[in-house]
Amino acid sequence: MTTMESLIGLVNRIQRACTVLGDHGGGESAFSSLWEALPSVAVVGGQSSGKSSVLESIVGRDFLPRGSGIVTRRPLVLQLHKTEEGSEEYAEFLHLPKRRFTDFALVRKEIQDETDRVTGKTKQISPIPIHLSIYSPNVVNLTLIDLPGLTKVAVEGQPESIVKDIEDMVRSYVEKPNCIILAISPANQDIATSDAIKLAREVDPSGDRTFGVLTKLDLMDKGTNALDYNFSAKLVTAVHVTPFALPLVITAREFVLEGRAYRLQHPWVGIVNRSQAEINRNVDMMAARRKEREYFATSADYSHLASRMGSEYLAKLLSKHLESVIRARIPSITSLINKNIDELEAELDRLGRPVGADAGAQLYTILELCRAFDKVFKEHLDGGRPGGDRIYGVFDNQLPAALRKLPFDRYLSLQNVKKVVTEADGYQPHLIAPEQGYRRLIEGALNYFKGPAEASVDAVHFVLKELVRKSIAETKELKRFPTLQNELAGAAYQALEKFRDESRKTITRLVDMESSYLTVDFFRRLPQEMEKVGNPAANNVDRYAEGHFRRIASNVSSYVNMVSDTLRNSIPKAVVHCQVREAKHSLLNYFYTQIGKREGKQLGQMLDEDPALMERRQQCAKRLELYKSARDEIESVSWAR
Ligand code: GDP
Ligand code: MG
């Protein structure tokens, strides 16, 4: 069977966990509030209506700050835990988890101090609740929230807005559909002016969740000078004559509430608290309870109702009601919790799970991340993602265009050919063919190829660098690790530079190779062709004429074109071999050997994340823990049923 203790204890535990997480309802949190889903009992009433007195007599202890003006300036969440008969009574604040208060005068002082800690001494109010648990054999399991008293005027030193601020704060509690309202009205005042009833009626028009409490019955009975005594008298008469005879009660209530229909579904409870004089005399709470019991038992008006009057009865009534409300709410609380768990799990997946603290786990994570990056990078090169085609663009467009633009026309102009050939001959002009002249001309021409070759190397380097940058940005898993992103980019760029240097050396060598050994066949074919074309007799004359140099220029030009064709094919091969293939296979090799040598602390630093993201993840994780433990709690209670 589910006991009352286990159900209310369940809500108490969840509420405490909520407060630890800063969830005390209200919209300021980015998370949906579990707190708001939980039932609670809020004490509402005008100043000096007897709220603190009611709370204290329910607890059976003196512990609330007293004084004139607004004494309660922060909500006080008071959780009562019934302990075994004979065990010692003590109190605990949530903000002082290690300290047990057995002296209740110190509890009162701590409430005051803790109020001031948040609000300052300025008599401001704050919606952040103070959590106080009282463990005692003399209480019933119950959670009550003491709220600032509703007031009509600001006292000295308080801003004018305080009247509205208090009302807003109180309303923010009582307007929640899960809030049970304990509406306190002093019996010696006109109930039609009761702040508590006015507000309760506004937020709970059906009266389903409002409990009416009349304090100061003793004062009324003594015939104090109550102005509109009649209204209250009629009400109380109705209550005590036939407390459950609804029609009569309704009539009375409707009457007192200016004729508008407002019925409470629960019977009113009358209370007699300690008078100011008794407080001053330090009459203890147990004695006061006794006195209250005696009052109802011996009163001519109330004796027949004695079992349904007084603070002890009120406590039991509330506890029982709270239990049934909680029982009814459990399915919806469970489904809210499950929904939140799902959402938080999804968000945590999105944010990335926390990384283990040991070096092994960190190294593993880093390697996994590198692999993820590497996969994206390869997809860019091999297709599947755009980018690799730009490398082909270098070979197919840029390189041929650059080769075409080389200034061979100028270099092989008649004038230059003549100059180079003549200079190469020295003092002895050539006899048959200008062997040296050809060599010089060709070597000079081949040098021009270095430019486009190097430009190809640089262009591909640039594309690869860009792909590294893009791949890092596109690797989802890396998003949360800016430091690792930087390190990875740095390492990859460094590797690419190494590949570029290799590539440069290789293409320089390719070009140099063309100069170091010329294709013999090409030149062997030349004399025959010349013979075919010209008249051999004219040759000697020609040797020093324009036609001779023109022929040399044209021969060199066709040789250079042949080399150009070769290089147009071999430069891409060299570039792919040295840069692209290496990038694909060993971009991070050096990085891997480096991080293998790092200490745990350095690895941890590489996995540094954006503080805001870490904060959010921590919040999600904590909240998830709360919901999971709440779910476990609820399950264990449900199992006990
Ligand atoms: P709060 O401002 O609503 O918390 O009101 P308190 O509980 O501080 O009570 C205000 C004053 O009314 C105190 O002097 C109490 O002694 C007195 N008081 C409260 N309830 C009763 C009651 O039932 N009978 C008598 N005689 N005095 C009461
Ligand atoms: Mg008070």
PDB file of C-alpha atoms and ligand atoms in Angstrom, residues 46-53 55 64-67 69-72 146-149, ligand 2:
ATOM      1  CA  GLY A  46      -3.169  39.674   4.609  1.00  0.00           C
ATOM      2  CA  GLN A  47      -0.554  40.963   6.984  1.00  0.00           C
ATOM      3  CA  SER A  48      -1.132  39.871  10.571  1.00  0.00           C
ATOM      4  CA  SER A  49      -3.953  37.610   9.520  1.00  0.00           C
ATOM      5  CA  GLY A  50      -2.186  34.826  11.421  1.00  0.00           C
ATOM      6  CA  LYS A  51      -0.283  33.005   8.652  1.00  0.00           C
ATOM      7  CA  SER A  52       2.880  32.495  10.636  1.00  0.00           C
ATOM      8  CA  SER A  53       0.851  31.494  13.654  1.00  0.00           C
ATOM      9  CA  LEU A  55       2.172  27.457  10.250  1.00  0.00           C
ATOM     10  CA  LEU A  64       9.195  31.945  12.284  1.00  0.00           C
ATOM     11  CA  PRO A  65      10.460  35.503  12.325  1.00  0.00           C
ATOM     12  CA  ARG A  66       7.977  37.945  13.740  1.00  0.00           C
ATOM     13  CA  GLY A  67       7.614  41.618  13.811  1.00  0.00           C
ATOM     14  CA  GLY A  69       5.665  45.102   8.590  1.00  0.00           C
ATOM     15  CA  ILE A  70       6.630  42.575   5.973  1.00  0.00           C
ATOM     16  CA  VAL A  71       8.566  39.956   7.845  1.00  0.00           C
ATOM     17  CA  THR A  72       8.283  37.187   5.304  1.00  0.00           C
ATOM     18  CA  ASP A 146       4.788  30.652   3.549  1.00  0.00           C
ATOM     19  CA  LEU A 147       4.442  33.727   1.378  1.00  0.00           C
ATOM     20  CA  PRO A 148       4.767  37.423   2.129  1.00  0.00           C
ATOM     21  CA  GLY A 149       1.553  38.871   3.546  1.00  0.00           C
TER      22      GLY A 149
HETATM   23 MG    MG B   2       4.165  36.208   9.100  1.00  0.00          MG
END
